[in-house]
XYZ file of C-alpha atoms in Angstrom:
223
model
C 32.671 -63.823 46.200
C 34.500 -60.587 45.315
C 32.913 -57.154 45.343
C 32.328 -57.017 41.606
C 30.656 -60.439 41.538
C 28.376 -59.408 44.394
C 27.414 -56.169 42.661
C 26.778 -57.973 39.377
C 24.518 -60.433 41.182
C 22.619 -57.586 42.854
C 22.200 -55.773 39.556
C 20.991 -59.013 38.019
C 18.164 -59.134 40.566
C 16.998 -55.737 39.360
C 16.667 -57.019 35.800
C 13.290 -58.494 36.824
C 10.808 -55.694 35.933
C 8.455 -55.978 38.926
C 11.353 -56.249 41.375
C 12.996 -53.196 39.821
C 9.686 -51.321 40.045
C 9.379 -52.206 43.732
C 12.944 -51.091 44.440
C 12.469 -47.795 42.583
C 9.263 -47.156 44.549
C 11.058 -47.617 47.883
C 13.974 -45.459 46.759
C 11.567 -42.644 45.879
C 9.104 -42.923 48.765
C 11.114 -43.914 51.812
C 10.100 -46.533 54.400
C 6.818 -48.256 53.543
C 4.925 -51.194 54.964
C 4.322 -54.270 52.864
C 0.664 -53.340 52.539
C 1.513 -49.821 51.384
C 3.740 -51.317 48.693
C 0.957 -53.666 47.600
C -1.573 -50.832 47.390
C 0.751 -48.464 45.540
C 1.996 -50.981 42.972
C -1.089 -53.141 42.636
C 0.843 -56.305 43.485
C -0.256 -59.221 45.674
C 1.208 -59.701 49.167
C 2.821 -63.032 48.287
C 4.618 -61.568 45.271
C 5.706 -58.471 47.211
C 7.008 -60.636 50.054
C 9.001 -62.760 47.573
C 10.636 -59.761 45.918
C 11.369 -58.071 49.261
C 13.108 -61.212 50.506
C 15.329 -61.322 47.413
C 16.178 -57.635 47.749
C 16.967 -58.026 51.456
C 19.266 -60.967 50.772
C 21.145 -58.816 48.235
C 21.352 -55.964 50.774
C 19.403 -53.700 48.441
C 16.535 -53.281 50.920
C 16.583 -53.004 54.717
C 13.824 -53.099 57.321
C 12.989 -50.577 60.021
C 10.426 -50.871 62.793
C 7.451 -48.552 62.725
C 8.045 -45.669 65.144
C 6.549 -46.044 68.611
C 3.392 -44.125 69.384
C 1.655 -44.725 66.063
C -1.475 -45.825 67.885
C -1.431 -49.395 66.603
C -1.823 -52.314 68.953
C 0.396 -55.356 68.957
C 3.699 -55.773 67.214
C 4.742 -52.729 65.136
C 4.608 -53.310 61.391
C 7.924 -53.571 59.622
C 8.689 -50.922 57.084
C 11.007 -51.370 54.131
C 13.375 -48.899 52.569
C 15.981 -48.931 49.826
C 19.441 -49.485 51.304
C 22.224 -46.988 50.784
C 24.363 -49.537 49.020
C 26.517 -48.381 46.147
C 26.783 -50.781 43.233
C 29.890 -50.748 41.089
C 30.114 -53.584 38.615
C 32.318 -53.798 35.560
C 33.731 -56.517 33.351
C 36.631 -56.932 33.651
C 36.649 -55.685 37.256
C 37.923 -52.181 37.987
C 38.671 -50.736 41.428
C 39.257 -47.048 40.810
C 38.071 -46.186 44.315
C 41.134 -47.972 45.708
C 43.450 -45.893 43.560
C 41.628 -42.737 44.617
C 42.002 -43.667 48.295
C 45.719 -44.305 47.863
C 46.351 -41.024 46.070
C 44.276 -39.020 48.564
C 46.171 -40.544 51.469
C 49.449 -39.831 49.695
C 48.494 -36.185 49.207
C 47.646 -35.875 52.896
C 50.586 -37.826 54.304
C 53.412 -36.884 51.914
C 56.586 -35.909 53.753
C 58.719 -32.927 52.621
C 61.606 -35.298 51.961
C 59.748 -37.609 49.541
C 58.238 -37.362 46.098
C 54.540 -37.846 45.508
C 55.236 -41.199 43.845
C 57.086 -42.344 46.978
C 54.229 -41.160 49.188
C 51.750 -43.025 46.970
C 53.811 -46.205 47.193
C 53.918 -45.972 50.987
C 50.145 -45.405 51.119
C 49.586 -48.383 48.795
C 51.713 -50.681 50.969
C 49.747 -49.664 54.065
C 46.428 -50.232 52.307
C 47.601 -53.632 51.059
C 48.538 -54.674 54.581
C 45.157 -53.563 55.910
C 43.240 -55.412 53.210
C 45.398 -58.486 53.816
C 44.563 -58.388 57.519
C 40.861 -58.323 56.647
C 41.334 -61.259 54.286
C 43.311 -63.218 56.878
C 40.522 -62.666 59.398
C 38.045 -64.096 56.886
C 40.173 -67.042 55.664
C 42.171 -67.695 58.833
C 45.808 -66.669 59.273
C 47.037 -69.864 57.613
C 44.395 -70.070 54.918
C 46.148 -71.448 51.822
C 43.900 -69.492 49.491
C 44.022 -66.156 51.329
C 46.425 -64.515 48.855
C 44.545 -65.887 45.841
C 41.213 -64.747 47.305
C 42.539 -61.278 48.101
C 43.990 -60.767 44.632
C 40.670 -61.830 43.127
C 38.766 -59.510 45.452
C 40.962 -56.600 44.320
C 40.233 -57.345 40.669
C 43.628 -58.712 39.602
C 42.208 -62.031 38.307
C 45.274 -64.101 39.316
C 46.367 -67.075 37.238
C 49.111 -69.609 37.845
C 52.073 -69.288 35.480
C 54.405 -72.061 36.513
C 55.637 -71.179 39.984
C 54.680 -67.514 39.471
C 51.327 -65.763 39.792
C 50.247 -63.765 36.758
C 47.861 -60.884 37.396
C 45.784 -60.993 34.234
C 43.796 -57.803 34.855
C 44.726 -54.282 35.949
C 42.005 -52.867 38.229
C 43.233 -49.337 37.399
C 43.410 -49.879 33.624
C 42.095 -46.525 32.337
C 44.381 -44.568 34.654
C 47.482 -46.221 33.182
C 47.034 -44.028 30.117
C 47.126 -40.936 32.351
C 50.323 -41.810 34.261
C 51.663 -45.282 33.557
C 54.697 -45.008 35.836
C 52.697 -43.827 38.855
C 49.839 -46.321 38.440
C 52.146 -49.285 37.897
C 54.281 -48.352 40.913
C 51.120 -48.134 43.012
C 50.075 -51.585 41.772
C 53.453 -53.027 42.753
C 53.357 -51.382 46.180
C 49.809 -52.593 46.806
C 50.892 -56.128 45.915
C 53.861 -55.869 48.287
C 51.544 -54.756 51.070
C 49.260 -57.717 50.413
C 52.219 -60.095 50.541
C 53.510 -58.537 53.764
C 50.085 -58.622 55.410
C 49.625 -62.305 54.639
C 53.214 -63.275 55.571
C 53.699 -64.329 51.960
C 56.821 -62.241 51.265
C 58.996 -65.316 51.779
C 57.049 -67.107 49.050
C 56.649 -64.365 46.447
C 58.147 -61.066 45.392
C 56.290 -58.447 43.353
C 58.196 -57.435 40.218
C 57.258 -54.832 37.626
C 57.451 -55.900 34.014
C 55.713 -53.929 31.236
C 52.684 -55.686 29.784
C 50.009 -53.931 27.690
C 47.363 -56.641 28.183
C 47.790 -57.691 31.831
C 48.714 -55.934 35.048
C 52.397 -54.961 34.967
C 53.023 -56.734 38.290
C 54.202 -60.347 38.355
C 54.460 -62.331 41.590
C 57.565 -64.452 41.281
C 58.916 -67.037 43.701
C 61.104 -65.322 46.280
C 64.809 -66.044 45.925
């Protein structure tokens, strides 16, 4: 599951009114015991336990043990609090935080001898390699779907186009209108880093070709 799918699923859980009310209460009031939640919201323990379980599974709520020295005997009661998880869901998927990270790293690491666009491309390649290493660790170094999974995770929505891989979505779409040349070069460099990190450069090469509807990067079979 990619990041956007996970966030959409989590947001879907909060569409249930009572669950959303419980989550908002924890976000506003800090760690609370199950009984405190029941008393404050007027909900039964079974229903509260059900909603808490769903929120925990979605990483929207975490548990903390009651501090020692509270005077209670036996096992300390668990307290629940809203997790500090940021949700970012969009359709089609966008990953503007990746572009921001690349450009910030480029601004910090730019050499006197290179342009900002060159520094951004270098930063994008390095990020692609790092993300590829994370994907390889999850799928296994020889996982046949590692590249496909990584491209999906980054929001590119890959699709087979003969022997090539078409990236049907640009995760930085709105920023293309600001600086098309820079954003598209970053996309190409990020793709190259992903290919390098997954030892897929012998299979594919990332080529820029203008496309208003899809990402401007096409992965073609390597010569």
